[in-house]
Amino acid sequence: MTQPDVSVIIGAYEAMPYLVECLASVEAQTIDPARMEVIAIDDGSTDGTGECLEEFAARAAMPVTVVRQQNSGGPSGPRNVGLGKATGRYVFFLDADDRLGPEALERMVAMADKNGTDVVLGRVEGVNRTAPKSMWGKTLDRTDLYTSNIKFTLSAQKLFRRALLDEHGMRFDESLWTGEDALFTMEAYLRADGVSVIADYTCYYLVGRDDGKHVTKSGGYTLRFDSARALMKLIADMVPAGDQRDMLMVRPFLITLLPQFGPKFLTDSEEVRWHKMELAKPLMEAYWRPGVAHRLKVHERLRLHLVAMQRSDLLLDVVKFVKAKKQAAAVLEKRGTRLYLVYPHFRSRAAGIPDEIYLAEAREARAFEGYREAAANSFLRRAVRKVRRMLRARGFGTAAV
C-alpha cells in the first residue's frame, strides 16, 4: 500500500450526536480517499460514540482504524494513541464535535507540499462559539511566529508534518488537563521549517455544543496556572532572552494568566484571591519583563504589574473599573507626544505605581484626539540626525547609526 498523504486523528468522548456531522465532513472531503486514513479513538464513551465510529469504519471509502479504550480523562491520551498509529505524511487533529470544510484536507496538503512548510493553519469559523480571528487577514505561503499572529491560535486543529513530530519525539503532555494543545502547537511552530496560513477558505468549523460540554475539560483555576507555567517554560527554554522571547510571552500572559485577574477575581473568595496571587508570583518573577509589558494595553499591563507587586487590594479597584467598561481619561504631556490613561491609582503617592505603567503605546494612543505620534517620530529623527552630525564631526562613519 502507498503511504497516505494525511492521517486524520479523531479523539472522541461522549461525542453524540455531534460525531455524526463530524464523520460526514470527513466523508465529504474532496481529497482522494486513497490519499487519507482515519484513526479514531473512543475514549471510554457510554453514549454510542464507539458504535458510531465502528459503523463509519465499515462503510467509509478510506482506511479507518478504531481504537476503544478506557477513559483517559482528557484529549492528550487519545491524540497520542492516534499519533502512534499514524502512517500519513501529515497528521490532522479533528475534534469529534467539530467538522471540516469539504476542501480542507486537499487544500492544506497542497499548501504544505507547495511551500515545504511543516505546519498549515486553515481558516477557522465558530458555530455557536467564538473562534480566533486575528491571523486570518491574508493567506500566507510561508510565515513564522514573529511576523504573523499565529501565536494566538495554539489549538491542535492544524496540519502537521509527521516527520517533524517524529524527529523531535513530540507528543501531547498527558500531565496537563488544559492547554496541552497550546504547548504542542507552540513547540511545532518553533521547530517548524515554515508555517503556512490559508485565510481564504474555511477549513475548520469550531462547534459549540448545546449541552455546554466539549472534548476539552475546563477544570479549575489552578489548571490554568499549570498551563501558563508550562507554556512560559517552553518559550524560555527554546527562545533566547530578548525581543523575540518577549513577543511570544505576550500570549501566555494575555490569554492564559490575565483572565484569572479579570471580573471573576471580584467574586473570588479571599482565600482564592490569595492563592491566585501565590500561583502567579513565581511566573511574574521569572518571565514578566518590560519587553512584555510594553506590548500590552494599559489596563492589561496595570493589572499584571499589580499581580507582580502582589497588591490585590489595588488590583480590585482596577478590575472594577475595567468591568464597568469605563473609558479612562487621557492626560497628554510633552506637547501631545506622551499620553497617559487615568486608571485607578494614577499618580497616587500612596499606591506608588510608576507613571510608565499608565503610558499608552502608540497603537493605543492613536485613538485619542490630541496625541501627536508624528511629533514623537520627528523628535527621534532629529535626535538621530544630531548623532550623525556629531559622528561626522569626529571623523566616524554613520553606517552603524
PDB file of C-alpha atoms in Angstrom, residues 81-244:
ATOM      1  CA  VAL A  81      -2.567   6.929  20.648  1.00  0.00           C
ATOM      2  CA  GLY A  82      -3.544   8.230  17.211  1.00  0.00           C
ATOM      3  CA  LEU A  83      -0.052   9.607  16.601  1.00  0.00           C
ATOM      4  CA  GLY A  84       1.418   6.236  17.457  1.00  0.00           C
ATOM      5  CA  LYS A  85      -0.676   4.585  14.744  1.00  0.00           C
ATOM      6  CA  ALA A  86      -0.485   7.295  12.063  1.00  0.00           C
ATOM      7  CA  THR A  87       1.278   6.458   8.796  1.00  0.00           C
ATOM      8  CA  GLY A  88       0.473   9.591   6.755  1.00  0.00           C
ATOM      9  CA  ARG A  89       2.995  12.186   5.669  1.00  0.00           C
ATOM     10  CA  TYR A  90       0.888  14.685   7.592  1.00  0.00           C
ATOM     11  CA  VAL A  91      -1.461  14.417  10.553  1.00  0.00           C
ATOM     12  CA  PHE A  92      -4.548  16.475  11.298  1.00  0.00           C
ATOM     13  CA  PHE A  93      -6.287  16.510  14.688  1.00  0.00           C
ATOM     14  CA  LEU A  94     -10.066  16.721  14.366  1.00  0.00           C
ATOM     15  CA  ASP A  95     -12.227  17.094  17.485  1.00  0.00           C
ATOM     16  CA  ALA A  96     -15.276  14.849  17.427  1.00  0.00           C
ATOM     17  CA  ASP A  97     -17.754  17.685  17.913  1.00  0.00           C
ATOM     18  CA  ASP A  98     -16.300  19.868  15.142  1.00  0.00           C
ATOM     19  CA  ARG A  99     -16.250  19.450  11.360  1.00  0.00           C
ATOM     20  CA  LEU A 100     -14.136  20.101   8.296  1.00  0.00           C
ATOM     21  CA  GLY A 101     -14.821  22.234   5.232  1.00  0.00           C
ATOM     22  CA  PRO A 102     -15.128  19.948   2.158  1.00  0.00           C
ATOM     23  CA  GLU A 103     -11.826  21.045   0.573  1.00  0.00           C
ATOM     24  CA  ALA A 104      -9.914  21.368   3.849  1.00  0.00           C
ATOM     25  CA  LEU A 105      -7.531  18.431   3.638  1.00  0.00           C
ATOM     26  CA  GLU A 106      -6.890  18.799  -0.092  1.00  0.00           C
ATOM     27  CA  ARG A 107      -6.048  22.485   0.286  1.00  0.00           C
ATOM     28  CA  MET A 108      -3.872  22.062   3.372  1.00  0.00           C
ATOM     29  CA  VAL A 109      -1.837  19.182   1.968  1.00  0.00           C
ATOM     30  CA  ALA A 110      -1.351  21.093  -1.286  1.00  0.00           C
ATOM     31  CA  MET A 111      -0.245  24.184   0.639  1.00  0.00           C
ATOM     32  CA  ALA A 112       2.335  22.225   2.652  1.00  0.00           C
ATOM     33  CA  ASP A 113       3.654  20.416  -0.425  1.00  0.00           C
ATOM     34  CA  LYS A 114       3.867  23.601  -2.481  1.00  0.00           C
ATOM     35  CA  ASN A 115       5.839  25.535   0.139  1.00  0.00           C
ATOM     36  CA  GLY A 116       7.673  22.796   2.018  1.00  0.00           C
ATOM     37  CA  THR A 117       6.195  24.038   5.283  1.00  0.00           C
ATOM     38  CA  ASP A 118       5.776  21.842   8.369  1.00  0.00           C
ATOM     39  CA  VAL A 119       2.552  23.325   9.770  1.00  0.00           C
ATOM     40  CA  VAL A 120      -0.536  24.585   7.934  1.00  0.00           C
ATOM     41  CA  LEU A 121      -3.286  26.652   9.553  1.00  0.00           C
ATOM     42  CA  GLY A 122      -6.654  26.518   7.814  1.00  0.00           C
ATOM     43  CA  ARG A 123      -9.169  29.273   8.455  1.00  0.00           C
ATOM     44  CA  VAL A 124     -11.417  28.528  11.441  1.00  0.00           C
ATOM     45  CA  GLU A 125     -15.008  29.696  11.902  1.00  0.00           C
ATOM     46  CA  GLY A 126     -17.060  29.353  15.055  1.00  0.00           C
ATOM     47  CA  VAL A 127     -20.509  27.781  15.156  1.00  0.00           C
ATOM     48  CA  ASN A 128     -22.309  28.837  18.350  1.00  0.00           C
ATOM     49  CA  ARG A 129     -18.937  29.797  19.808  1.00  0.00           C
ATOM     50  CA  THR A 130     -16.159  32.255  19.115  1.00  0.00           C
ATOM     51  CA  ALA A 131     -13.102  31.426  17.045  1.00  0.00           C
ATOM     52  CA  PRO A 132      -9.706  33.144  16.684  1.00  0.00           C
ATOM     53  CA  LYS A 133      -9.729  35.911  14.070  1.00  0.00           C
ATOM     54  CA  SER A 134      -6.530  37.964  14.023  1.00  0.00           C
ATOM     55  CA  MET A 135      -4.479  35.517  11.957  1.00  0.00           C
ATOM     56  CA  TRP A 136      -6.861  35.203   9.003  1.00  0.00           C
ATOM     57  CA  GLY A 137      -6.273  38.559   7.347  1.00  0.00           C
ATOM     58  CA  LYS A 138      -4.263  37.138   4.455  1.00  0.00           C
ATOM     59  CA  THR A 139      -3.253  33.776   3.006  1.00  0.00           C
ATOM     60  CA  LEU A 140       0.461  33.269   3.643  1.00  0.00           C
ATOM     61  CA  ASP A 141       2.525  30.691   1.788  1.00  0.00           C
ATOM     62  CA  ARG A 142       5.270  30.881   4.398  1.00  0.00           C
ATOM     63  CA  THR A 143       5.424  32.718   7.710  1.00  0.00           C
ATOM     64  CA  ASP A 144       6.612  32.306  11.288  1.00  0.00           C
ATOM     65  CA  LEU A 145       5.778  33.237  14.867  1.00  0.00           C
ATOM     66  CA  TYR A 146       7.421  36.640  14.702  1.00  0.00           C
ATOM     67  CA  THR A 147       5.891  38.104  11.560  1.00  0.00           C
ATOM     68  CA  SER A 148       2.273  36.970  11.985  1.00  0.00           C
ATOM     69  CA  ASN A 149      -0.429  36.450  14.625  1.00  0.00           C
ATOM     70  CA  ILE A 150      -0.286  32.652  14.584  1.00  0.00           C
ATOM     71  CA  LYS A 151       0.761  32.613  18.242  1.00  0.00           C
ATOM     72  CA  PHE A 152      -2.851  33.493  19.076  1.00  0.00           C
ATOM     73  CA  THR A 153      -4.140  30.197  17.707  1.00  0.00           C
ATOM     74  CA  LEU A 154      -2.495  27.325  19.544  1.00  0.00           C
ATOM     75  CA  SER A 155      -5.270  24.747  19.276  1.00  0.00           C
ATOM     76  CA  ALA A 156      -4.298  21.372  17.823  1.00  0.00           C
ATOM     77  CA  GLN A 157      -6.606  21.538  14.784  1.00  0.00           C
ATOM     78  CA  LYS A 158      -3.869  22.084  12.236  1.00  0.00           C
ATOM     79  CA  LEU A 159      -1.947  20.075   9.660  1.00  0.00           C
ATOM     80  CA  PHE A 160       1.435  18.919  10.978  1.00  0.00           C
ATOM     81  CA  ARG A 161       4.207  17.200   9.026  1.00  0.00           C
ATOM     82  CA  ARG A 162       4.600  13.877  10.818  1.00  0.00           C
ATOM     83  CA  ALA A 163       8.362  13.739  10.174  1.00  0.00           C
ATOM     84  CA  LEU A 164       8.732  16.916  12.261  1.00  0.00           C
ATOM     85  CA  LEU A 165       6.823  15.368  15.169  1.00  0.00           C
ATOM     86  CA  ASP A 166       8.778  12.105  14.975  1.00  0.00           C
ATOM     87  CA  GLU A 167      12.158  13.803  14.642  1.00  0.00           C
ATOM     88  CA  HIS A 168      11.658  15.639  17.931  1.00  0.00           C
ATOM     89  CA  GLY A 169       9.595  12.966  19.699  1.00  0.00           C
ATOM     90  CA  MET A 170       6.713  15.396  20.032  1.00  0.00           C
ATOM     91  CA  ARG A 171       3.644  14.190  21.890  1.00  0.00           C
ATOM     92  CA  PHE A 172       0.879  15.853  23.914  1.00  0.00           C
ATOM     93  CA  ASP A 173       1.651  16.314  27.617  1.00  0.00           C
ATOM     94  CA  GLU A 174      -0.771  13.999  29.408  1.00  0.00           C
ATOM     95  CA  SER A 175       0.001  15.622  32.771  1.00  0.00           C
ATOM     96  CA  LEU A 176      -1.727  18.826  31.661  1.00  0.00           C
ATOM     97  CA  TRP A 177      -5.521  18.903  31.917  1.00  0.00           C
ATOM     98  CA  THR A 178      -5.899  22.077  29.899  1.00  0.00           C
ATOM     99  CA  GLY A 179      -3.614  23.917  27.494  1.00  0.00           C
ATOM    100  CA  GLU A 180      -1.883  20.756  26.331  1.00  0.00           C
ATOM    101  CA  ASP A 181      -2.599  21.680  22.722  1.00  0.00           C
ATOM    102  CA  ALA A 182      -1.037  25.131  23.202  1.00  0.00           C
ATOM    103  CA  LEU A 183       2.191  23.540  24.397  1.00  0.00           C
ATOM    104  CA  PHE A 184       2.288  21.080  21.493  1.00  0.00           C
ATOM    105  CA  THR A 185       1.450  23.649  18.814  1.00  0.00           C
ATOM    106  CA  MET A 186       3.866  26.294  20.107  1.00  0.00           C
ATOM    107  CA  GLU A 187       6.688  23.753  20.040  1.00  0.00           C
ATOM    108  CA  ALA A 188       5.732  22.767  16.492  1.00  0.00           C
ATOM    109  CA  TYR A 189       5.725  26.423  15.411  1.00  0.00           C
ATOM    110  CA  LEU A 190       9.159  26.943  16.928  1.00  0.00           C
ATOM    111  CA  ARG A 191      10.653  23.810  15.381  1.00  0.00           C
ATOM    112  CA  ALA A 192       8.911  24.106  12.006  1.00  0.00           C
ATOM    113  CA  ASP A 193      10.655  24.919   8.753  1.00  0.00           C
ATOM    114  CA  GLY A 194       7.973  27.461   7.935  1.00  0.00           C
ATOM    115  CA  VAL A 195       4.241  27.745   8.620  1.00  0.00           C
ATOM    116  CA  SER A 196       1.501  28.332   6.026  1.00  0.00           C
ATOM    117  CA  VAL A 197      -1.842  30.079   6.561  1.00  0.00           C
ATOM    118  CA  ILE A 198      -4.971  29.502   4.466  1.00  0.00           C
ATOM    119  CA  ALA A 199      -7.170  32.533   5.084  1.00  0.00           C
ATOM    120  CA  ASP A 200      -9.440  32.495   2.034  1.00  0.00           C
ATOM    121  CA  TYR A 201     -11.248  29.190   2.689  1.00  0.00           C
ATOM    122  CA  THR A 202     -12.887  27.916   5.884  1.00  0.00           C
ATOM    123  CA  CYS A 203     -11.146  24.644   6.632  1.00  0.00           C
ATOM    124  CA  TYR A 204     -12.492  24.054  10.126  1.00  0.00           C
ATOM    125  CA  TYR A 205     -15.778  24.694  11.910  1.00  0.00           C
ATOM    126  CA  LEU A 206     -15.398  25.001  15.678  1.00  0.00           C
ATOM    127  CA  VAL A 207     -18.752  23.873  17.058  1.00  0.00           C
ATOM    128  CA  GLY A 208     -20.196  24.983  20.386  1.00  0.00           C
ATOM    129  CA  ARG A 209     -22.204  22.171  21.946  1.00  0.00           C
ATOM    130  CA  ASP A 210     -25.734  22.895  23.109  1.00  0.00           C
ATOM    131  CA  ASP A 211     -25.069  20.905  26.273  1.00  0.00           C
ATOM    132  CA  GLY A 212     -22.108  23.125  27.137  1.00  0.00           C
ATOM    133  CA  LYS A 213     -19.692  20.191  27.090  1.00  0.00           C
ATOM    134  CA  HIS A 214     -16.605  19.979  24.953  1.00  0.00           C
ATOM    135  CA  VAL A 215     -13.905  17.442  24.274  1.00  0.00           C
ATOM    136  CA  THR A 216     -11.533  19.545  26.388  1.00  0.00           C
ATOM    137  CA  LYS A 217     -12.364  19.626  30.086  1.00  0.00           C
ATOM    138  CA  SER A 218     -12.254  23.118  31.538  1.00  0.00           C
ATOM    139  CA  GLY A 219     -11.214  22.269  35.105  1.00  0.00           C
ATOM    140  CA  GLY A 220     -10.477  24.678  37.933  1.00  0.00           C
ATOM    141  CA  TYR A 221      -8.366  27.811  38.001  1.00  0.00           C
ATOM    142  CA  THR A 222      -5.229  26.008  39.220  1.00  0.00           C
ATOM    143  CA  LEU A 223      -5.103  24.131  35.909  1.00  0.00           C
ATOM    144  CA  ARG A 224      -4.851  27.453  34.061  1.00  0.00           C
ATOM    145  CA  PHE A 225      -1.755  28.316  36.054  1.00  0.00           C
ATOM    146  CA  ASP A 226      -0.316  24.881  35.219  1.00  0.00           C
ATOM    147  CA  SER A 227      -0.916  25.625  31.546  1.00  0.00           C
ATOM    148  CA  ALA A 228       0.647  29.096  31.729  1.00  0.00           C
ATOM    149  CA  ARG A 229       3.659  27.743  33.617  1.00  0.00           C
ATOM    150  CA  ALA A 230       4.287  25.005  31.042  1.00  0.00           C
ATOM    151  CA  LEU A 231       3.953  27.328  28.050  1.00  0.00           C
ATOM    152  CA  MET A 232       6.158  30.031  29.569  1.00  0.00           C
ATOM    153  CA  LYS A 233       8.839  27.463  30.396  1.00  0.00           C
ATOM    154  CA  LEU A 234       8.736  26.045  26.863  1.00  0.00           C
ATOM    155  CA  ILE A 235       9.202  29.515  25.365  1.00  0.00           C
ATOM    156  CA  ALA A 236      12.021  30.355  27.774  1.00  0.00           C
ATOM    157  CA  ASP A 237      13.758  27.034  27.066  1.00  0.00           C
ATOM    158  CA  MET A 238      13.538  27.350  23.279  1.00  0.00           C
ATOM    159  CA  VAL A 239      13.935  31.093  22.655  1.00  0.00           C
ATOM    160  CA  PRO A 240      16.890  33.134  23.988  1.00  0.00           C
ATOM    161  CA  ALA A 241      16.114  36.110  26.205  1.00  0.00           C
ATOM    162  CA  GLY A 242      15.336  39.205  24.184  1.00  0.00           C
ATOM    163  CA  ASP A 243      12.777  40.767  21.907  1.00  0.00           C
ATOM    164  CA  GLN A 244      11.555  37.553  20.277  1.00  0.00           C
TER     165      GLN A 244
END
